[in-house]
């Protein structure tokens, strides 16, 4: 009798975790992202130096001085200090923007998918409207009008990127609201509010978690793009700002733009490996694709 | 295809554009500060007379709804306002810049679809083969690289190490008066790096998408039938399978258009490509809001047109949709 327990159904979350754990690229993503987050959080403590301080001659190439292994930028600022302090704002804006995107997208998508009819119609027209606006351009306009700060940047990115999440949530709600357990919840007298947030939403989470992960990547690229265009917060060092500031001098010095670009690349790369891993873990059947 | 379908989509597109105009109007009003100062541009150091004439033209002393009406009817007549930096009508500025942007965006779109779909089809032949692995890795990398950074890396590479492509601008100054054909070749030569930079991200996505879509189609009965009747592998892949796998690709191509324009903005800035994106960037730095709003309007219009074309080609590609509304 004792081995009966071995056949107990595994909870979906546990099963997903088991799948994820065996996914080498996804684990590599977790490792890369972990290292980057640790470096941006704690790097400044064991590598002293203000990213805005001019510490050496301008355009010192990497490896030329032992003190500044990755060289200096056009003003003579230390590249490593920039990378370590610039990561925080980039990651923070990415995470906050992704959170805003998810909150707007899930709320509107859930309402549209659950109520259908005119609510759906109205909300989907609004969604389509926002999809017509080229996101980066719209975000640029918002940031310029409301003056660049980390918050306005995060909010602007959130405001321009929610439509996809809304569509995804809506599709999930359409599918799930017809299922038996929703009817059952209704039968025991659950109100709409409760059905939406505690019955359907948790079951719609797997694709939304994947989407949230990928949204962080997109938001980081967005922040980088805005800072590169000179629309970042000028008082806060970020990877995009480093690229934008040194752009004029790329033919004299390749390193001040190359390293922050690599940092952005590895971060987004890690995030999307994790996103793909989660996707595979939640949909084992799709793994062969 | 029914005319009523096209007319309805067209009407809907116009409605969306009206929405963009209203949004433009609201943005200027919601911005902190006096709208007249916003319109004149904070960098301009506008005189009191100038502000007064702006207030007069936009009816800023009148009720908000009247202001909205003045603005919307102005845009409907092709009046997007005046750029106080260039001292030119915005519509004229954009007319000069929209061509290069369309050229860049369409080239990038074609490049990414053609190469991406080709790679995806090849990869789908052997789902666990080397090519499949390459497409998956390449797609993840392509997705994660900031497009402006790719452009900069290409500039560094092609400016000195391998100077075979121009890294800046759209035309050589010395060829301005050359015959048309020479100029066209010159522009195409300048187009290579910007178009390729912009195409890389989407190329990877199309490769991945068409691989998945092909894998799904290749499992179906009609593919087995095609093989059974002795169709060559190439014919099976490109004639039988790809035609059916193309629908999701088409959908994404339509949806991607807005992102492509966002990407073009960065690419134009990196390569000094004289398009709308570059204009938007310059105008933002100068706080030249009428121009920025004009670019937002036209860029959205391009997305609306692209969506319309996607809808129409979708019906063309999928006969099942034709009789329906």
XYZ file of C-alpha atoms in Angstrom:
614
model
C 0.000 0.000 0.000
C 2.819 2.339 0.803
C 3.892 2.782 -2.818
C 0.434 4.148 -3.623
C 1.798 7.551 -2.731
C 4.195 7.351 -5.647
C 1.303 7.626 -8.034
C -0.178 10.679 -6.444
C -0.843 13.361 -9.028
C 1.846 15.983 -9.084
C 0.689 19.563 -8.738
C 1.075 21.540 -11.993
C 3.470 23.995 -10.405
C 5.659 21.179 -9.100
C 5.607 19.471 -12.464
C 6.560 22.713 -14.182
C 9.417 23.190 -11.746
C 10.623 19.641 -12.432
C 10.606 20.360 -16.164
C 12.304 23.706 -15.682
C 15.029 22.215 -13.528
C 16.035 19.877 -16.330
C 16.179 22.620 -18.935
C 19.847 23.507 -19.351
C 19.432 26.769 -21.335
C 16.870 28.007 -18.819
C 19.175 27.237 -15.919
C 21.981 29.021 -17.739
C 19.619 31.982 -18.010
C 18.972 31.908 -14.272
C 22.707 31.752 -13.622
C 23.566 34.640 -15.973
C 20.764 36.819 -14.651
C 21.701 35.921 -11.073
C 25.292 37.013 -11.626
C 24.198 40.252 -13.283
C 21.737 41.078 -10.503
C 24.314 40.316 -7.802
C 26.918 42.462 -9.560
C 24.574 45.405 -9.921
C 23.350 45.093 -6.342
C 26.644 44.491 -4.579
C 29.345 45.223 -7.146
C 29.745 48.780 -5.950
C 30.779 47.569 -2.521
C 33.861 45.695 -3.595
C 34.647 47.887 -6.585
C 34.721 51.449 -5.345
C 34.238 54.374 -7.696
C 31.553 56.764 -8.823
C 30.414 56.209 -12.387
C 30.282 59.963 -12.997
C 33.807 60.673 -11.694
C 36.531 61.461 -14.167
C 39.316 59.177 -13.007
C 41.808 58.902 -15.833
C 42.660 60.174 -19.304
C 39.800 59.925 -21.815
C 39.560 56.890 -24.089
C 42.027 54.724 -22.239
C 41.723 51.349 -23.992
C 40.873 48.202 -22.043
C 43.867 46.464 -20.557
C 46.133 49.488 -20.814
C 45.997 50.263 -17.109
C 45.628 47.717 -14.351
C 43.421 50.060 -12.361
C 40.719 50.411 -15.005
C 40.672 47.069 -16.829
C 37.870 47.969 -19.245
C 39.250 51.422 -19.945
C 37.626 54.837 -19.738
C 35.054 56.713 -21.790
C 35.275 59.988 -23.686
C 35.461 61.981 -20.463
C 37.820 59.614 -18.706
C 35.137 57.919 -16.610
C 35.682 54.343 -15.516
C 33.714 51.878 -17.664
C 33.485 49.203 -14.985
C 32.072 51.675 -12.474
C 29.512 52.662 -15.111
C 28.552 49.059 -15.773
C 28.136 48.272 -12.084
C 26.091 51.351 -11.187
C 24.289 51.535 -14.519
C 22.782 48.084 -14.183
C 20.578 48.921 -11.232
C 18.446 51.610 -12.898
C 18.220 49.579 -16.111
C 16.990 46.486 -14.273
C 14.729 48.450 -11.948
C 13.049 50.307 -14.795
C 12.685 47.016 -16.670
C 11.041 45.311 -13.716
C 8.735 48.204 -12.795
C 7.724 48.749 -16.410
C 6.975 45.047 -16.811
C 4.872 45.149 -13.626
C 2.888 48.142 -14.917
C 2.439 46.404 -18.268
C 1.119 43.277 -16.579
C -1.256 45.148 -14.257
C -2.843 47.158 -17.088
C -2.824 44.268 -19.546
C -4.223 41.655 -17.167
C -6.935 43.949 -15.805
C -8.220 45.033 -19.207
C -7.773 41.591 -20.759
C -9.560 39.883 -17.871
C -12.523 42.255 -18.019
C -12.784 41.923 -21.811
C -12.481 38.157 -21.773
C -14.820 37.593 -18.844
C -17.670 39.926 -19.704
C -17.441 39.685 -23.493
C -20.095 41.656 -25.391
C -19.829 45.417 -25.428
C -17.185 45.508 -22.684
C -14.968 43.276 -24.794
C -15.730 45.293 -27.881
C -14.857 48.593 -26.254
C -11.700 47.348 -24.554
C -10.454 45.627 -27.689
C -10.955 48.794 -29.742
C -8.860 50.655 -27.156
C -6.236 47.913 -27.333
C -6.127 48.112 -31.120
C -5.775 51.854 -30.876
C -2.727 51.510 -28.662
C -1.255 48.928 -31.010
C -1.410 51.398 -33.855
C 0.881 53.844 -32.059
C 4.539 52.965 -32.649
C 5.539 52.124 -29.094
C 8.982 53.689 -28.883
C 7.833 56.908 -30.515
C 4.849 57.162 -28.182
C 7.065 56.452 -25.173
C 9.481 59.165 -26.364
C 6.634 61.661 -26.553
C 5.380 60.751 -23.079
C 8.825 60.943 -21.519
C 9.589 64.295 -23.139
C 6.264 65.853 -22.217
C 6.427 64.733 -18.611
C 10.206 65.202 -18.154
C 12.505 62.195 -17.931
C 12.904 60.431 -14.602
C 13.104 56.745 -13.828
C 9.418 56.743 -12.898
C 8.129 58.509 -15.994
C 10.262 56.193 -18.121
C 8.898 53.078 -16.419
C 5.328 54.358 -16.643
C 5.752 55.356 -20.296
C 7.089 51.910 -21.191
C 4.208 50.299 -19.296
C 1.627 52.502 -21.001
C 2.874 51.612 -24.481
C 3.452 47.877 -24.037
C 0.329 46.438 -22.370
C -1.792 45.600 -25.464
C -0.175 42.214 -26.075
C -0.670 41.148 -22.481
C -4.295 42.258 -22.659
C -4.866 40.150 -25.760
C -3.218 37.135 -24.217
C -5.209 37.450 -20.975
C -8.418 37.901 -22.912
C -7.790 34.762 -24.962
C -7.064 32.748 -21.815
C -10.194 34.046 -20.099
C -12.324 33.185 -23.102
C -11.034 29.641 -22.947
C -11.199 29.122 -19.202
C -14.544 30.739 -18.448
C -16.312 27.904 -20.292
C -14.700 25.219 -18.160
C -16.609 23.183 -15.599
C -14.891 24.438 -12.494
C -15.984 27.960 -13.348
C -19.572 26.751 -13.656
C -19.085 24.960 -10.353
C -17.825 28.130 -8.697
C -20.832 29.978 -10.029
C -23.115 27.236 -8.756
C -21.898 27.670 -5.203
C -22.735 31.344 -5.523
C -19.373 32.968 -6.227
C -19.675 36.500 -7.517
C -18.080 37.721 -10.753
C -15.299 39.515 -8.935
C -14.309 36.375 -7.119
C -14.579 34.207 -10.218
C -12.361 36.577 -12.178
C -9.588 37.015 -9.645
C -9.556 33.799 -7.658
C -10.945 31.164 -10.014
C -9.969 32.090 -13.574
C -6.862 34.240 -13.136
C -4.781 31.675 -11.235
C -5.495 29.169 -13.993
C -4.555 31.691 -16.661
C -1.220 32.379 -14.962
C 1.194 30.035 -16.783
C 1.188 31.859 -20.147
C 1.023 35.181 -18.322
C 4.120 34.353 -16.291
C 5.981 33.550 -19.496
C 4.746 36.762 -21.024
C 5.754 38.750 -17.939
C 9.275 37.368 -18.147
C 9.601 38.279 -21.798
C 8.096 41.693 -21.061
C 10.957 42.412 -18.652
C 13.373 41.800 -21.517
C 11.451 44.066 -23.850
C 11.235 46.764 -21.173
C 14.995 46.656 -20.615
C 15.565 47.086 -24.355
C 13.101 49.974 -24.286
C 14.841 51.713 -21.423
C 18.150 51.261 -23.201
C 16.698 52.689 -26.402
C 15.251 55.716 -24.630
C 18.481 56.442 -22.741
C 20.421 55.972 -25.947
C 18.259 58.644 -27.577
C 19.103 60.944 -24.691
C 15.715 60.568 -23.037
C 16.923 58.771 -19.961
C 17.279 60.452 -16.623
C 20.518 62.409 -17.182
C 21.416 62.231 -13.492
C 21.253 58.468 -13.295
C 23.900 56.275 -14.902
C 22.420 53.505 -17.006
C 23.726 51.179 -19.700
C 21.720 52.921 -22.387
C 23.034 56.299 -21.232
C 26.623 55.015 -21.502
C 26.010 53.971 -25.109
C 24.218 57.192 -25.978
C 26.863 59.407 -24.394
C 29.748 57.687 -26.143
C 28.063 57.245 -29.486
C 29.726 60.238 -31.116
C 33.166 58.767 -30.553
C 32.711 55.184 -31.664
C 35.285 55.506 -34.407
C 37.910 56.613 -31.886
C 37.011 54.148 -29.161
C 34.909 51.011 -29.515
C 34.917 49.929 -25.881
C 32.728 52.548 -24.155
C 29.709 51.438 -26.227
C 30.578 47.778 -26.655
C 30.614 46.748 -22.993
C 27.304 48.308 -21.892
C 25.743 46.848 -25.049
C 27.009 43.422 -24.082
C 25.618 43.919 -20.583
C 22.169 44.709 -22.002
C 22.429 41.798 -24.384
C 23.327 39.266 -21.705
C 20.573 40.485 -19.406
C 17.853 40.278 -22.042
C 19.299 37.023 -23.346
C 19.169 35.492 -19.855
C 15.631 36.738 -19.304
C 14.432 35.276 -22.584
C 16.138 31.928 -21.887
C 14.217 31.841 -18.615
C 11.013 32.818 -20.411
C 11.474 30.063 -22.988
C 12.252 27.586 -20.227
C 9.082 28.526 -18.361
C 7.111 28.231 -21.562
C 8.441 24.710 -22.125
C 7.840 23.807 -18.512
C 4.216 24.919 -18.625
C 3.538 23.346 -22.032
C 5.477 20.087 -22.142
C 3.672 19.142 -25.335
C 5.063 22.104 -27.209
C 8.633 21.347 -26.314
C 9.510 19.922 -29.711
C 8.760 23.169 -31.474
C -12.928 39.990 -52.167
C -15.829 42.128 -51.219
C -15.565 45.862 -51.594
C -17.676 46.361 -48.500
C -15.044 44.549 -46.437
C -12.317 46.875 -47.671
C -14.498 49.932 -47.174
C -15.317 48.877 -43.647
C -11.670 48.292 -42.771
C -10.841 51.645 -44.334
C -13.498 53.379 -42.268
C -12.170 51.722 -39.145
C -8.647 52.819 -40.035
C -9.835 56.408 -40.384
C -11.500 56.146 -36.992
C -8.217 54.975 -35.459
C -6.465 57.942 -37.074
C -9.041 60.268 -35.597
C -8.171 58.689 -32.268
C -4.504 59.498 -32.820
C -5.359 63.123 -33.574
C -7.413 63.389 -30.389
C -4.591 61.769 -28.442
C -2.111 64.290 -29.843
C -4.413 67.063 -28.772
C -4.808 65.637 -25.275
C -1.078 65.077 -24.830
C -0.260 68.716 -25.486
C -2.964 69.814 -23.041
C -2.001 67.320 -20.371
C 1.641 68.316 -20.455
C 2.643 70.533 -17.574
C 2.726 74.225 -18.450
C 1.056 76.587 -20.886
C 0.090 74.767 -24.100
C 1.136 77.770 -26.168
C 4.633 77.551 -24.699
C 4.638 73.786 -25.294
C 3.665 74.268 -28.928
C 6.222 77.006 -29.476
C 8.906 74.733 -28.105
C 10.682 75.337 -24.843
C 14.002 75.765 -26.582
C 12.653 78.445 -28.878
C 12.507 81.250 -26.314
C 9.186 82.337 -27.778
C 8.232 85.992 -27.630
C 4.921 87.105 -26.144
C 3.671 88.046 -29.624
C 4.436 84.596 -30.940
C 2.618 82.970 -28.030
C -0.341 85.261 -28.659
C -0.486 84.251 -32.312
C -0.316 80.562 -31.337
C -3.159 81.077 -28.867
C -5.099 82.745 -31.627
C -4.417 80.031 -34.204
C -5.179 77.085 -31.916
C -8.018 78.927 -30.193
C -6.419 78.356 -26.809
C -8.624 80.995 -25.155
C -11.760 79.148 -26.206
C -13.448 76.183 -24.478
C -11.593 72.843 -24.735
C -14.102 71.252 -27.105
C -13.798 74.195 -29.491
C -10.014 73.849 -29.314
C -10.361 70.157 -30.126
C -12.590 70.960 -33.091
C -10.141 73.545 -34.411
C -7.298 71.056 -34.113
C -9.119 68.068 -35.630
C -10.553 70.018 -38.549
C -7.119 71.516 -39.146
C -5.542 68.054 -39.387
C -8.375 66.889 -41.627
C -7.409 69.667 -44.027
C -3.793 68.595 -43.944
C -2.708 71.240 -41.475
C -0.528 69.605 -38.824
C 0.658 72.923 -37.484
C 3.880 74.790 -37.901
C 7.308 73.808 -36.700
C 8.659 76.865 -34.924
C 12.157 75.544 -35.130
C 12.224 75.065 -38.898
C 9.666 77.794 -39.564
C 7.948 75.396 -41.906
C 4.644 73.564 -41.950
C 5.010 70.176 -40.297
C 3.349 68.421 -43.214
C 6.082 69.727 -45.505
C 8.849 68.541 -43.184
C 7.351 65.089 -43.000
C 6.773 64.909 -46.740
C 10.540 65.276 -47.178
C 11.301 62.580 -44.652
C 8.652 59.926 -45.120
C 10.140 58.444 -48.302
C 13.456 57.334 -46.768
C 11.600 55.811 -43.795
C 9.266 53.819 -46.021
C 12.243 52.662 -48.078
C 14.111 51.535 -44.967
C 11.157 49.852 -43.278
C 9.983 47.991 -46.376
C 13.491 46.815 -47.240
C 14.014 45.563 -43.709
C 10.623 43.873 -43.695
C 11.299 42.085 -46.988
C 14.815 41.085 -45.947
C 13.658 39.682 -42.643
C 10.684 37.796 -44.075
C 12.579 36.307 -47.026
C 15.686 35.231 -45.137
C 13.813 34.385 -41.941
C 11.209 32.203 -43.633
C 13.868 30.491 -45.714
C 15.906 29.653 -42.599
C 12.775 28.490 -40.799
C 11.742 26.196 -43.635
C 15.202 24.661 -43.851
C 15.226 24.184 -40.086
C 11.807 22.546 -40.080
C 13.040 19.768 -42.346
C 15.034 18.336 -39.482
C 13.469 19.489 -36.194
C 16.430 18.265 -34.179
C 19.128 19.003 -36.722
C 21.962 21.475 -36.626
C 20.039 24.113 -38.580
C 17.150 23.937 -36.128
C 19.483 24.478 -33.243
C 21.080 27.385 -35.056
C 17.708 29.010 -35.762
C 16.624 28.682 -32.127
C 19.877 30.116 -30.767
C 20.000 32.833 -33.398
C 16.393 33.811 -32.689
C 17.084 34.165 -28.970
C 20.218 36.187 -29.634
C 18.548 38.353 -32.267
C 15.762 39.107 -29.834
C 18.134 40.152 -27.071
C 20.479 42.500 -28.931
C 19.553 46.182 -28.721
C 19.035 47.253 -32.324
C 20.947 50.524 -31.951
C 23.906 48.633 -30.563
C 23.962 46.230 -33.526
C 24.038 49.297 -35.743
C 26.945 50.811 -33.833
C 28.891 47.546 -33.942
C 28.355 47.350 -37.694
C 29.534 50.936 -38.071
C 32.694 50.163 -36.117
C 33.267 47.098 -38.281
C 32.532 48.647 -41.648
C 33.970 52.109 -41.083
C 37.605 51.079 -40.876
C 38.149 47.328 -40.875
C 36.001 46.502 -43.889
C 35.068 49.710 -45.673
C 32.776 48.238 -48.327
C 29.510 49.832 -47.207
C 28.873 53.474 -46.351
C 28.041 53.864 -42.660
C 26.254 57.186 -42.720
C 23.497 58.998 -44.575
C 21.476 57.966 -47.589
C 23.378 59.490 -50.499
C 26.907 60.484 -51.425
C 27.165 64.233 -51.729
C 29.153 64.025 -54.938
C 26.411 62.010 -56.639
C 23.582 64.467 -55.970
C 23.390 65.461 -59.632
C 24.169 62.064 -61.111
C 21.689 60.287 -63.403
C 18.808 58.481 -61.704
C 20.220 54.991 -62.015
C 23.586 55.919 -60.489
C 21.754 57.611 -57.620
C 19.530 54.588 -57.066
C 22.562 52.308 -56.826
C 24.155 54.774 -54.443
C 21.065 54.815 -52.195
C 20.869 51.007 -52.275
C 24.526 50.883 -51.269
C 23.809 53.173 -48.312
C 20.735 51.140 -47.458
C 22.562 47.842 -46.872
C 23.724 48.376 -43.290
C 20.643 50.178 -41.887
C 18.228 47.728 -43.503
C 20.224 44.736 -42.343
C 20.519 46.119 -38.797
C 16.786 46.607 -38.601
C 16.077 43.252 -40.218
C 18.175 41.165 -37.811
C 15.714 41.204 -34.883
C 12.705 40.335 -37.004
C 14.609 37.924 -39.197
C 15.275 35.811 -36.138
C 11.637 35.952 -35.095
C 10.367 34.971 -38.533
C 12.818 32.095 -38.678
C 11.580 30.766 -35.375
C 7.936 31.336 -36.173
C 8.053 29.772 -39.604
C 9.941 26.795 -38.224
C 7.173 26.191 -35.659
C 4.447 26.820 -38.189
C 6.056 24.509 -40.754
C 6.513 21.726 -38.208
C 2.822 21.862 -37.480
C 1.861 21.784 -41.150
C 4.377 19.094 -42.101
C 2.556 16.645 -39.850
C -0.732 16.948 -41.724
C -2.342 14.472 -44.074
C -2.116 16.520 -47.234
C 1.652 16.671 -46.883
C 1.761 12.892 -46.698
C -0.466 12.807 -49.765
C 1.844 15.180 -51.602
C 4.831 13.027 -50.712
C 2.938 9.859 -51.668
C 2.154 11.142 -55.106
C 5.852 11.700 -55.617
C 6.219 15.461 -55.286
C 9.820 16.532 -54.873
C 10.961 17.573 -51.420
C 11.367 21.149 -52.551
C 7.869 21.236 -53.960
C 6.452 19.709 -50.780
C 8.238 22.245 -48.605
C 7.726 25.421 -50.555
C 4.520 24.777 -52.501
C 2.419 22.572 -50.286
C 3.605 23.264 -46.764
C 4.751 26.865 -46.856
C 1.525 28.125 -48.413
C -0.342 26.782 -45.435
C 2.273 27.730 -42.895
C 2.365 31.283 -44.204
C -0.763 32.525 -42.441
C 0.705 32.953 -38.967
C 3.763 34.531 -40.570
C 1.537 37.023 -42.342
C -0.297 37.836 -39.113
C 2.932 38.523 -37.285
C 4.302 40.549 -40.201
C 1.274 42.816 -39.888
C 1.502 43.104 -36.114
C 5.247 43.645 -36.293
C 4.957 46.756 -38.417
C 4.585 49.152 -35.503
C 7.669 47.680 -33.857
C 9.516 47.964 -37.125
C 8.802 51.698 -37.160
C 10.026 52.004 -33.583
C 13.178 50.154 -34.598
C 13.587 52.381 -37.648
C 13.624 55.366 -35.331
C 16.720 54.034 -33.580
C 18.373 52.782 -36.756
C 17.858 56.109 -38.521
C 19.414 57.878 -35.573
C 22.440 55.583 -35.569
C 23.067 55.755 -39.320
C 21.982 59.383 -39.839
C 19.337 58.117 -42.220
C 17.293 61.187 -43.208
C 13.870 59.749 -42.367
C 10.997 60.454 -39.999
C 12.646 58.689 -37.087
C 15.661 60.925 -37.310
C 13.290 63.898 -37.560
C 11.460 62.713 -34.442
C 14.743 62.369 -32.570
C 15.920 65.844 -33.586
C 12.537 67.357 -32.776
C 12.442 65.739 -29.359
C 15.829 67.214 -28.509
C 14.504 70.638 -29.563
C 11.128 70.168 -27.883
C 9.549 70.872 -31.258
C 6.156 69.384 -30.357
C 4.184 70.132 -33.525
C 6.759 68.159 -35.506
C 6.824 65.310 -32.974
C 3.043 65.078 -33.031
C 3.100 65.134 -36.816
C 5.562 62.230 -36.873
C 3.428 60.311 -34.377
C 0.437 60.893 -36.618
C 2.149 59.737 -39.804
C 3.891 56.801 -38.179
C 0.527 55.613 -36.836
C -0.982 56.128 -40.268
C 1.694 53.854 -41.703
C 0.762 51.169 -39.173
C -2.929 51.545 -40.029
C -2.165 51.151 -43.741
C 0.051 48.139 -43.027
C -2.729 46.532 -40.978
C -5.200 47.176 -43.749
C -2.902 45.546 -46.298
C -2.377 42.601 -43.949
C -6.109 42.102 -43.583
C -6.567 42.177 -47.329
C -3.664 39.859 -48.080
C -4.854 37.535 -45.353
C -8.114 37.079 -47.199
C -6.245 36.643 -50.407
C -3.985 33.978 -48.908
C -6.741 32.081 -47.097
C -9.647 31.366 -49.455
C -11.704 30.076 -46.506
C -12.039 33.645 -45.263
C -13.150 35.140 -48.543
C -16.935 34.906 -48.534
C -17.106 35.893 -44.871
C -17.370 39.336 -43.412
